[in-house]
PDB file of C-alpha atoms and ligand atoms in Angstrom:
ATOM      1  CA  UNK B   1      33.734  12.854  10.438  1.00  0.00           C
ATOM      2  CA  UNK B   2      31.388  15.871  10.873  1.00  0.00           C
ATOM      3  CA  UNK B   3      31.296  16.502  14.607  1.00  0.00           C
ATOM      4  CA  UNK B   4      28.951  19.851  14.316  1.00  0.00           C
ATOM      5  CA  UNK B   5      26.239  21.415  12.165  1.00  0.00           C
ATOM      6  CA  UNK B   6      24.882  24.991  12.241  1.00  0.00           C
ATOM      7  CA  UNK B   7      21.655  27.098  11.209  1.00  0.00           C
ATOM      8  CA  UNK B   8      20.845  30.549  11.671  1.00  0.00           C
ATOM      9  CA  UNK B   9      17.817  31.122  14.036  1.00  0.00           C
ATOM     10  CA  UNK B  10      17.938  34.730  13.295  1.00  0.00           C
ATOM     11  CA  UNK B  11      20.357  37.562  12.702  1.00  0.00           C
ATOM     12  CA  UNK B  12      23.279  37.713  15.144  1.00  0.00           C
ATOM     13  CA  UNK B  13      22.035  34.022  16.558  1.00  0.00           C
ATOM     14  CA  UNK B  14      23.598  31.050  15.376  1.00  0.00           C
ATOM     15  CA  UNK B  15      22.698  27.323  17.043  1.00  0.00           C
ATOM     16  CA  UNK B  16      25.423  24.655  16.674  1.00  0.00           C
ATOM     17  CA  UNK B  17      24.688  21.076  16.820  1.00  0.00           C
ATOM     18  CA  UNK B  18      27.018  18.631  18.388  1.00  0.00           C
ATOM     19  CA  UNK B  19      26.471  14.812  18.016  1.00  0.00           C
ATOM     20  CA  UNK B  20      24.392  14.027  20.943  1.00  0.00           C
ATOM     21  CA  UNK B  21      22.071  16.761  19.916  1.00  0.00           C
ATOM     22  CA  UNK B  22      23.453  19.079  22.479  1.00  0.00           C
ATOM     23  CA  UNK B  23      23.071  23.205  21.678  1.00  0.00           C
ATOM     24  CA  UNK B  24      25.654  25.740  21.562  1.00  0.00           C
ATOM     25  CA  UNK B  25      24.799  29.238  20.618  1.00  0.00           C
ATOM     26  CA  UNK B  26      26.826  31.527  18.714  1.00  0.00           C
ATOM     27  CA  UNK B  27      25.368  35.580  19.422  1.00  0.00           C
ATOM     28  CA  UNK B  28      27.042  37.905  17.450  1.00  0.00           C
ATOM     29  CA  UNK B  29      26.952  41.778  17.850  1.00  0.00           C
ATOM     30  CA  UNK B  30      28.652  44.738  15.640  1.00  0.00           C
ATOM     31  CA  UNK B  31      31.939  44.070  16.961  1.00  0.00           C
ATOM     32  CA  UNK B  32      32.238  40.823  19.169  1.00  0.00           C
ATOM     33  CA  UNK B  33      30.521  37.585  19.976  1.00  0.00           C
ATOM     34  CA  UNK B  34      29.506  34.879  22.872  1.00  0.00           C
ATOM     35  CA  UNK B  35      29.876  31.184  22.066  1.00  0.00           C
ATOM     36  CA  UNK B  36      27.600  30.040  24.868  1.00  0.00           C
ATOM     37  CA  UNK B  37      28.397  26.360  25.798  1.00  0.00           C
ATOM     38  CA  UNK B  38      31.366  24.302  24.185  1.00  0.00           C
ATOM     39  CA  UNK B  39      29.245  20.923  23.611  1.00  0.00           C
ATOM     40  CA  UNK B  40      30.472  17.522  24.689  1.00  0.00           C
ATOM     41  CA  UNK B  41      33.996  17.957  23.871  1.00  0.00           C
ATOM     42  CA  UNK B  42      34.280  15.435  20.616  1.00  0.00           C
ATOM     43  CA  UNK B  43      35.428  17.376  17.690  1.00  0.00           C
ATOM     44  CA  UNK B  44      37.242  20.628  17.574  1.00  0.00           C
ATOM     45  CA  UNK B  45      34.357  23.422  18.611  1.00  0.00           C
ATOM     46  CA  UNK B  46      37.047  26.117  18.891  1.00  0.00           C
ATOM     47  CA  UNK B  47      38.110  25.417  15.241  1.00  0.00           C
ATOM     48  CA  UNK B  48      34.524  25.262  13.719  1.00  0.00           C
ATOM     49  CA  UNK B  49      32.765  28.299  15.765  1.00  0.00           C
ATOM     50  CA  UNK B  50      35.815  30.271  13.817  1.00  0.00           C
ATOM     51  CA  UNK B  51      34.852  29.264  10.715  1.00  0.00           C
ATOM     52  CA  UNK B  52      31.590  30.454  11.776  1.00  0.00           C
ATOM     53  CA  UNK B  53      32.765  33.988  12.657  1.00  0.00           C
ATOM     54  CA  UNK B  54      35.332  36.649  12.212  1.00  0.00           C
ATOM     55  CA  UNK B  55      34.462  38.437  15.692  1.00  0.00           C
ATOM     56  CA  UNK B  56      36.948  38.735  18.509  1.00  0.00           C
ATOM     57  CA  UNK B  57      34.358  35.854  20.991  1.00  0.00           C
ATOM     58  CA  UNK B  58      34.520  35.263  24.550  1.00  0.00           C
ATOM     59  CA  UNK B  59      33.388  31.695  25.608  1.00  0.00           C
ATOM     60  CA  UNK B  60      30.458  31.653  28.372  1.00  0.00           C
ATOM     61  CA  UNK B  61      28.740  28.255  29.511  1.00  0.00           C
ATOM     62  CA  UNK B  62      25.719  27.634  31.145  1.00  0.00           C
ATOM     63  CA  UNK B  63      26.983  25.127  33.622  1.00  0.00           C
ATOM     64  CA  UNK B  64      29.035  22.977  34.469  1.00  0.00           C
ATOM     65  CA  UNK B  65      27.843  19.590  33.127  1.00  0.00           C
ATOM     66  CA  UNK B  66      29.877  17.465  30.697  1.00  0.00           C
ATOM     67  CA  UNK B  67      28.099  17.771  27.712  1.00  0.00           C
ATOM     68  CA  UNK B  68      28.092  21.812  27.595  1.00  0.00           C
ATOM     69  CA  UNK B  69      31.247  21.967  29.418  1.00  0.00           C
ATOM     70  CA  UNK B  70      33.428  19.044  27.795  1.00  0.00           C
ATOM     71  CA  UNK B  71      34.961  22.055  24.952  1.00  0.00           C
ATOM     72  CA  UNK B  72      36.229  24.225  27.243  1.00  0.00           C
ATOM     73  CA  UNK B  73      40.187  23.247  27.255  1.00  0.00           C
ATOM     74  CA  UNK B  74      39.881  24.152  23.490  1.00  0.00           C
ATOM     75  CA  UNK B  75      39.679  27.552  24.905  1.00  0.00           C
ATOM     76  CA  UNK B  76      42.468  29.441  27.424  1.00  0.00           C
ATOM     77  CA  UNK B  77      39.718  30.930  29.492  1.00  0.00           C
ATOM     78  CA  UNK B  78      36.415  30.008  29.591  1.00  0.00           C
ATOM     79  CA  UNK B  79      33.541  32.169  31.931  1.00  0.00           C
ATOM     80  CA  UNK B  80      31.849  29.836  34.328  1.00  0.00           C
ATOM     81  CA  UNK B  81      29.602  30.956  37.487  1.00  0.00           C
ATOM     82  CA  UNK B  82      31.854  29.853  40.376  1.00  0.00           C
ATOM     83  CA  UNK B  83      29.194  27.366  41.903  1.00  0.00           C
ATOM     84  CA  UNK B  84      29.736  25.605  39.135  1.00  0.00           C
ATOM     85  CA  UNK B  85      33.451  25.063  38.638  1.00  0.00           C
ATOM     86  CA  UNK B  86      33.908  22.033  41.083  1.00  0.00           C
ATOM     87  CA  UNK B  87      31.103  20.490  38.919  1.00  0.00           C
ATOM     88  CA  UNK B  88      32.801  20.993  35.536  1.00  0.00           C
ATOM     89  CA  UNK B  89      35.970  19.463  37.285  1.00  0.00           C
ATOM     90  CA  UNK B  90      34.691  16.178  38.325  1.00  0.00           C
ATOM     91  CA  UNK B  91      32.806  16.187  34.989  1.00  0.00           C
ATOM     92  CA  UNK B  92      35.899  16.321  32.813  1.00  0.00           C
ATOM     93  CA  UNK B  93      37.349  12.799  32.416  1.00  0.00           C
ATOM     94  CA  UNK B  94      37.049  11.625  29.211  1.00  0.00           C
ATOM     95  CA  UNK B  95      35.408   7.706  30.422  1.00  0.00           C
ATOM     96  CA  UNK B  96      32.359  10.312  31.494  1.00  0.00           C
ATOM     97  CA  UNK B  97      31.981  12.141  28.389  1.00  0.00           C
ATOM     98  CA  UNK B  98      32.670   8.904  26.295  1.00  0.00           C
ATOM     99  CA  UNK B  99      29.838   6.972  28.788  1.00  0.00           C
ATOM    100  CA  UNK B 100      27.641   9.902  27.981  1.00  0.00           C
ATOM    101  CA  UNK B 101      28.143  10.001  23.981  1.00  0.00           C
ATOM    102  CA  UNK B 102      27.862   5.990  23.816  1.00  0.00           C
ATOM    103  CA  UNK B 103      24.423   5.904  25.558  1.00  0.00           C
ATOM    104  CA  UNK B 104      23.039   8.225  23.634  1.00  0.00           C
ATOM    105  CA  UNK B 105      24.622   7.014  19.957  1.00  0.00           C
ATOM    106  CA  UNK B 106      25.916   3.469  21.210  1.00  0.00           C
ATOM    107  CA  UNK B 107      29.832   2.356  21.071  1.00  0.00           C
ATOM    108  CA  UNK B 108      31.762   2.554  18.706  1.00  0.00           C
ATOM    109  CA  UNK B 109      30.755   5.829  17.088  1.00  0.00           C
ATOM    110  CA  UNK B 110      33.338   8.100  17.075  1.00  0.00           C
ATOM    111  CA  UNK B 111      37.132   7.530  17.574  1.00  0.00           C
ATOM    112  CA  UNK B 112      38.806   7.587  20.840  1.00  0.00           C
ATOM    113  CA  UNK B 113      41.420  10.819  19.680  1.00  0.00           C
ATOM    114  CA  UNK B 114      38.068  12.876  19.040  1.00  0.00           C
ATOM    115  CA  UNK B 115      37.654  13.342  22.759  1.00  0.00           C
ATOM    116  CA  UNK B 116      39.147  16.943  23.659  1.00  0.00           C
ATOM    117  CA  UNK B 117      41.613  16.155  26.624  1.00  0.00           C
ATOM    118  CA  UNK B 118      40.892  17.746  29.520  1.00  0.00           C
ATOM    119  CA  UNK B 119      43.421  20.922  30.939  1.00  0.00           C
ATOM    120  CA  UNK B 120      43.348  23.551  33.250  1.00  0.00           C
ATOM    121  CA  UNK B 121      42.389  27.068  31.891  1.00  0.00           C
ATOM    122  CA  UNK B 122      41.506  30.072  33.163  1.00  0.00           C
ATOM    123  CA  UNK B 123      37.564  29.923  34.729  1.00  0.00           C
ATOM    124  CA  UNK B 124      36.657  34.100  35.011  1.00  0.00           C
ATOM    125  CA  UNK B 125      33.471  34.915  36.737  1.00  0.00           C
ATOM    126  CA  UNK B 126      30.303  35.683  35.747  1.00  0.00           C
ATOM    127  CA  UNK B 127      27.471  36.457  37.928  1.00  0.00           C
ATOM    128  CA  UNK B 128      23.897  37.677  38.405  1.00  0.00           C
ATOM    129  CA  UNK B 129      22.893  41.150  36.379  1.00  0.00           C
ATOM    130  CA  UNK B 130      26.425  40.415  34.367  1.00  0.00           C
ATOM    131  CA  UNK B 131      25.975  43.133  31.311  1.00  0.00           C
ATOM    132  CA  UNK B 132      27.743  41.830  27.838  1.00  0.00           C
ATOM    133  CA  UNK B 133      27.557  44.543  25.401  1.00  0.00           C
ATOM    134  CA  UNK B 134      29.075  42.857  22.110  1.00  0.00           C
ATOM    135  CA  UNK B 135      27.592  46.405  20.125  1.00  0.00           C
ATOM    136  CA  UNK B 136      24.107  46.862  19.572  1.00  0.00           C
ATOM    137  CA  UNK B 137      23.493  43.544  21.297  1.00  0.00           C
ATOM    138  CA  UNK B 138      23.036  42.996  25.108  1.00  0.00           C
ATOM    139  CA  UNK B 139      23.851  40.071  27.385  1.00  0.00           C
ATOM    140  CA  UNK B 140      21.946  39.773  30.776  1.00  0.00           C
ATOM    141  CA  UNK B 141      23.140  37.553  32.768  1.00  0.00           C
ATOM    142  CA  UNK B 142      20.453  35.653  35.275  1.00  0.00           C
ATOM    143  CA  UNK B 143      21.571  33.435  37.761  1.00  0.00           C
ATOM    144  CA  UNK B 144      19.381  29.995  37.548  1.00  0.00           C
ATOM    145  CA  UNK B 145      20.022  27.537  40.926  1.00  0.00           C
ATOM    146  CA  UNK B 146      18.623  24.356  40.174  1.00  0.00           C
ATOM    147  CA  UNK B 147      19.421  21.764  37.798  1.00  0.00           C
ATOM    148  CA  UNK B 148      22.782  22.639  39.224  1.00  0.00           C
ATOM    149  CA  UNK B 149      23.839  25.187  41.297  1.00  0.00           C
ATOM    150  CA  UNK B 150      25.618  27.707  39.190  1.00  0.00           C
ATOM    151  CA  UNK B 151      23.430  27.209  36.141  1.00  0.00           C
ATOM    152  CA  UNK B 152      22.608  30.358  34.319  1.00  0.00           C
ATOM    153  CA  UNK B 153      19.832  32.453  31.773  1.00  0.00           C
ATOM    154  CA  UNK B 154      20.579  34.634  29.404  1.00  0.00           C
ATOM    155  CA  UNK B 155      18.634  37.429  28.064  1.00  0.00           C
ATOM    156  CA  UNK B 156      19.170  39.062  24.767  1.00  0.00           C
ATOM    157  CA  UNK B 157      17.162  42.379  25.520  1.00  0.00           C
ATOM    158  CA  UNK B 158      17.219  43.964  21.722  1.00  0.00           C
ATOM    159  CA  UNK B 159      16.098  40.652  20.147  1.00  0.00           C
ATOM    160  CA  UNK B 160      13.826  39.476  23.638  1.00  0.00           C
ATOM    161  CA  UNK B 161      15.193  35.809  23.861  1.00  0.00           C
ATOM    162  CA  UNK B 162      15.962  34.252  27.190  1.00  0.00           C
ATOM    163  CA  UNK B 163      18.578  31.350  27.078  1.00  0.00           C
ATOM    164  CA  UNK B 164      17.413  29.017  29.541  1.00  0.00           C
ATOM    165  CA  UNK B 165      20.311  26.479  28.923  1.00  0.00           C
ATOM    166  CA  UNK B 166      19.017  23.026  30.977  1.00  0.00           C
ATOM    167  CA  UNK B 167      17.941  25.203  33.455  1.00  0.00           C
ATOM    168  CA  UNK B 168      14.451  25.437  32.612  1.00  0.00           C
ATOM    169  CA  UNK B 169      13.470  22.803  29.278  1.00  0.00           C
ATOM    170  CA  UNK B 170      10.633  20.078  28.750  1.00  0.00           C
ATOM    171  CA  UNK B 171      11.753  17.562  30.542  1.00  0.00           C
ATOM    172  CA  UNK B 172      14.525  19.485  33.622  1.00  0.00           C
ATOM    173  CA  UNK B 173      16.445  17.042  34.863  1.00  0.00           C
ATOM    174  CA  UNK B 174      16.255  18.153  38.937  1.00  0.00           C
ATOM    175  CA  UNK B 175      17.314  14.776  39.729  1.00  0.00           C
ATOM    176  CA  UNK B 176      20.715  15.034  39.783  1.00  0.00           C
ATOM    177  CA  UNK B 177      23.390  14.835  42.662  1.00  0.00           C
ATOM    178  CA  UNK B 178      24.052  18.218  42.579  1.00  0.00           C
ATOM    179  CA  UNK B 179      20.654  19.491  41.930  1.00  0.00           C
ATOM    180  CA  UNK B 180      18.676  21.987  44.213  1.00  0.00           C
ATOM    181  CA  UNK B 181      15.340  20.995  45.828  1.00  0.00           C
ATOM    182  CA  UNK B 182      12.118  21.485  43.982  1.00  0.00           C
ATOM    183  CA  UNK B 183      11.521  24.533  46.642  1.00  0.00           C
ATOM    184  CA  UNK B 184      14.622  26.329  46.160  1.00  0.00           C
ATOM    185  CA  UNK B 185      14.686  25.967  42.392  1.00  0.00           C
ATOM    186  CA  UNK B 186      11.242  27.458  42.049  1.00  0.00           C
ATOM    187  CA  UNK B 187      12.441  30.138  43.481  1.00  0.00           C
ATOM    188  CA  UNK B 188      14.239  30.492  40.567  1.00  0.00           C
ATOM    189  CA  UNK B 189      11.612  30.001  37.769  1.00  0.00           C
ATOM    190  CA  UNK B 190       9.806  32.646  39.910  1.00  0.00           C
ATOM    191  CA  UNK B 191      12.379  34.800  39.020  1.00  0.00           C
ATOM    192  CA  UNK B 192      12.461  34.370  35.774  1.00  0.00           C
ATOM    193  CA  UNK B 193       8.397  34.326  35.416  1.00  0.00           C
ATOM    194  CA  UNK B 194       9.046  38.283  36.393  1.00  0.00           C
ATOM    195  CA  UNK B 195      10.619  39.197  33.784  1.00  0.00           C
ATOM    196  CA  UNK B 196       8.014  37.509  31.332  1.00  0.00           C
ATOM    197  CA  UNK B 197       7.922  40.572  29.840  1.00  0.00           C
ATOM    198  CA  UNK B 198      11.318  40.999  28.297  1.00  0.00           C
ATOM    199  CA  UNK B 199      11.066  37.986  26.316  1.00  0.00           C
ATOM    200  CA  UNK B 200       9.206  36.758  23.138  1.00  0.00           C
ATOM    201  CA  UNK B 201      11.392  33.550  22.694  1.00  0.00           C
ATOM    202  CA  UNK B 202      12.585  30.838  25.004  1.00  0.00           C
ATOM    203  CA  UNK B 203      16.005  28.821  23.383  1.00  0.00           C
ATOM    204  CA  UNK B 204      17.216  25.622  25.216  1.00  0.00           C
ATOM    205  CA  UNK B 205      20.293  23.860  25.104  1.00  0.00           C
ATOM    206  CA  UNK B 206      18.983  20.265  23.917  1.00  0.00           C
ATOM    207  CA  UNK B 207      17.140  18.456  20.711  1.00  0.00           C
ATOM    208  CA  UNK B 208      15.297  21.362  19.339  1.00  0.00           C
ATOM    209  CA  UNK B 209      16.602  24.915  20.236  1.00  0.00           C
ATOM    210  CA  UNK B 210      13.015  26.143  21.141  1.00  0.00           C
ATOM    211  CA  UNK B 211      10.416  25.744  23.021  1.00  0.00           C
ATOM    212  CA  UNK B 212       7.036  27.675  23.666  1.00  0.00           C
ATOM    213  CA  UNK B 213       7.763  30.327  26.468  1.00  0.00           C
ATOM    214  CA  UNK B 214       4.693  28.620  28.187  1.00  0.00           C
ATOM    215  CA  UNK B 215       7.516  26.341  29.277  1.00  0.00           C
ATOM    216  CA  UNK B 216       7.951  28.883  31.819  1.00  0.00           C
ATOM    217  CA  UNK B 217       5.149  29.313  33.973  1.00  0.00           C
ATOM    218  CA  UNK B 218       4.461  25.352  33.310  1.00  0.00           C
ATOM    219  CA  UNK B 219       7.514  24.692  35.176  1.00  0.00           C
ATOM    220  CA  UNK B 220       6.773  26.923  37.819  1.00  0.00           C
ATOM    221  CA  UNK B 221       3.774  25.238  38.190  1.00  0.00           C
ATOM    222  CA  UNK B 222       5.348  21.887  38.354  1.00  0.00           C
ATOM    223  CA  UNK B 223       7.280  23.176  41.184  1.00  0.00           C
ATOM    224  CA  UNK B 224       4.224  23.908  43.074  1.00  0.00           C
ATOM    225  CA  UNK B 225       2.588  20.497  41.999  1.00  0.00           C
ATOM    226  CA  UNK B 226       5.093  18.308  43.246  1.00  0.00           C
ATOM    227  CA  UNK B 227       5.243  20.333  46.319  1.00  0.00           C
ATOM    228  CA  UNK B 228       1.344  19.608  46.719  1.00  0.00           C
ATOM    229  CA  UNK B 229       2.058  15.808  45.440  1.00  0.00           C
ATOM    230  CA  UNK B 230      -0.442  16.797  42.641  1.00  0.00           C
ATOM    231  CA  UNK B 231       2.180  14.226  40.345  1.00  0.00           C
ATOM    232  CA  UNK B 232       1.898  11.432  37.794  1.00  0.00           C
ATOM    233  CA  UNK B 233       5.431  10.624  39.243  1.00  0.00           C
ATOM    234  CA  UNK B 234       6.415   7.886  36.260  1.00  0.00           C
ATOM    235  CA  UNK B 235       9.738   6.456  36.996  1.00  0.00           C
ATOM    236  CA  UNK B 236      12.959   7.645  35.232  1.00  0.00           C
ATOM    237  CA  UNK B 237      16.110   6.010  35.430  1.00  0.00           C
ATOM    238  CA  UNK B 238      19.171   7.589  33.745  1.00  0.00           C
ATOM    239  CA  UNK B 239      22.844   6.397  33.588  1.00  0.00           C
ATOM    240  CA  UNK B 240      22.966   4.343  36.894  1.00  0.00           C
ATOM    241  CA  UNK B 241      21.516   7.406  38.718  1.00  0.00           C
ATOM    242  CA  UNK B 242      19.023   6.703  41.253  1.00  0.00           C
ATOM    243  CA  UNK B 243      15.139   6.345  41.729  1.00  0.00           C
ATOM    244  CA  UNK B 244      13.695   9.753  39.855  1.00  0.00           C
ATOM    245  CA  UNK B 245       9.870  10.320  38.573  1.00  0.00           C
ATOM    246  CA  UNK B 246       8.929  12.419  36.150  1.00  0.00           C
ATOM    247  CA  UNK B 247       6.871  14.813  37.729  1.00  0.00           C
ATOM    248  CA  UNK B 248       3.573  14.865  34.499  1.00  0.00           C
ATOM    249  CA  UNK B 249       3.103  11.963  32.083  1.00  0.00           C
ATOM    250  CA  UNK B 250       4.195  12.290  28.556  1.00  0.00           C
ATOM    251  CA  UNK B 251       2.443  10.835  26.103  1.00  0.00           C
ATOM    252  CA  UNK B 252       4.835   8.139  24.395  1.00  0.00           C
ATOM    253  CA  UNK B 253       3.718   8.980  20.287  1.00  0.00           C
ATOM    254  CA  UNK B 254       4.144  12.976  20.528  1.00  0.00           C
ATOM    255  CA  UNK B 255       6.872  12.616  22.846  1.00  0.00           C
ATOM    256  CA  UNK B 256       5.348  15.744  24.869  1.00  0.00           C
ATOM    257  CA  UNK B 257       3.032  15.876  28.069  1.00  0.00           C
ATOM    258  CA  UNK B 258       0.140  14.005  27.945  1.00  0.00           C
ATOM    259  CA  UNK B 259      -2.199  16.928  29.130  1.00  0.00           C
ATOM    260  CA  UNK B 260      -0.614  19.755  26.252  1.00  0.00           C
ATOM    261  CA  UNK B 261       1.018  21.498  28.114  1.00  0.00           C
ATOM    262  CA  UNK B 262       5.405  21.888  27.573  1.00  0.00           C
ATOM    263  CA  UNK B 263       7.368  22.539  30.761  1.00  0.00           C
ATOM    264  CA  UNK B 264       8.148  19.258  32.806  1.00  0.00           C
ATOM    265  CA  UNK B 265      10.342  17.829  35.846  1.00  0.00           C
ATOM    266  CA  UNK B 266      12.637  14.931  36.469  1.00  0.00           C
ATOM    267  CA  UNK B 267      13.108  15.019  40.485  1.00  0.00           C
ATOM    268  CA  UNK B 268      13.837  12.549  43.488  1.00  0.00           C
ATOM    269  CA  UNK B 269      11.254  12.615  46.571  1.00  0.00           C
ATOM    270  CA  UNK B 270      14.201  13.197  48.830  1.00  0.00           C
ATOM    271  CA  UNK B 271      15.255  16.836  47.203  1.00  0.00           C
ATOM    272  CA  UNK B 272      11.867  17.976  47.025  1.00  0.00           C
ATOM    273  CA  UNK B 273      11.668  21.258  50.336  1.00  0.00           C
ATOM    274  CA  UNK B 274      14.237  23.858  51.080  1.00  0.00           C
ATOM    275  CA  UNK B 275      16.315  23.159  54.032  1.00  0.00           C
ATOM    276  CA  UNK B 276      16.285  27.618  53.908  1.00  0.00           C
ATOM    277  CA  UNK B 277      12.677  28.015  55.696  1.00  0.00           C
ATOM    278  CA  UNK B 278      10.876  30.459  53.125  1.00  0.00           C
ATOM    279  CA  UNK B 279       7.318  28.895  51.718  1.00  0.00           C
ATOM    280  CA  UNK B 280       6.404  28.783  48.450  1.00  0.00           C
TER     281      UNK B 280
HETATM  282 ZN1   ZN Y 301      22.999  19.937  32.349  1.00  0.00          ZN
END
């Protein structure tokens, strides 16, 4: 069974596809390499990213979550921010990842020994203004609190992509248990609208690697929208989670929002201000 598939986006940048559709990136300098994110953990990532490359690698994920995390005891160390590791613990049974992979593919669709099992490696840290110099490529490392809390961006400086992981994507899930409110998390799409600047090129971590870096500023502005209740607010319900809206209608044929523009936000009405007092 073919667990992953691969294109080149451009020189030094690999995307791997696992079977939900979930992104990994491979970045390769002059003399070593990232494998950002380790996919759902079905299949043997480790294996395939080294048929991919003959690079010494270090492994770096964005978070914590189970379907970017579920690789990672393919690896002996893995570099995770450290507000994320409690996360990528309670997300590593396999029931969760299996739950995961069957509603997006339905049961039956891979067998039960292509699960990696879960074990305890070494988590190093990795933390805001992080520098990865794998020769004549850079790694910045920007920390992006939200979707969870130790989610991170990645900026390639020489080529001027920012990885945005889930942090910041078409549809951000904000919803989640151990999401940030709206407030604090745009915050951190502030932060990143800064540094506009530095980057041509906006890769995600699901369905189609890129997205227009409009996505951005659009999410910012979503922020600021729900904040102001300026929301279509269409329900979304998601693996037994509970009642979340989707901040701006899509419309159902293009799959995209209804009013053209890219950036969107899946959030609950209770995480919505900061509990830290600054306005927005
Ligand atoms: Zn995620």
């Amino acid at each position: 069974m073919k667990f992953f598939e691969s294109y080149k986006i451009e020189e030094g940048i690999t995307c791997i596809k696992g079977l939900t559709g979930e992104l990994m990136y491979l970045i390769e300098g002059k003399d070593r390499a990232i494998l950002l994110d380790t996919g759902l953990g079905v299949g043997n990532i480790k294996e395939y990213v080294e048929q991919l490359t003959s690079l010494p690698y270090i492994v770096i994920l964005s978070h914590g979550h189970l379907d970017h995390a579920g690789g990672a005891s393919l690896f002996e160390s893995v570099y995770i921010n450290q507000n994320d590791v409690s996360l990528l613990h309670n997300h590593s049974d396999i029931a969760g990842r299996k739950a995961y992979l069957e509603s997006v593919l339905g049961e039956g669709f891979v067998p039960e020994d292509a699960y990696v099992t879960f074990k305890e490696i070494e988590y190093l840290p990795i933390k805001e203004g992080d520098v990865i110099d794998l020769g004549g490529l850079t790694v910045e490392v920007i920390e992006a609190p939200g979707h969870t809390q130790g989610s991170l961006c990645f900026l390639i400086k020489e080529k001027r992509i920012l990885f945005t992981g889930d942090a910041c994507n078409n549809f951000t899930f904000l919803f989640l248990p151990e999401s940030l409110p709206v407030e604090d998390y745009g915050h951190t799409i502030k932060k990143l609208l800064a540094r506009d600047e530095e980057y041509d090129r906006v890769l995600v971590s699901h369905v189609n690697h890129e997205l227009p870096k409009s996505v951005i500023r659009d999410v910012y502005e979503c922020c600021i929208d729900i904040m102001e209740g300026n929301v279509d607010d269409i329900p979304f319900n998601f693996m037994g989670h509970g009642a979340a809206y989707i901040a701006k209608k899509i419309d159902p044929e293009k799959g995209k929002r209804a009013d053209g523009r890219v950036g969107n936000i899946v959030y609950r009405k209770d995480n919505i201000f900061s509990t830290k007092g600054y306005g927005y």
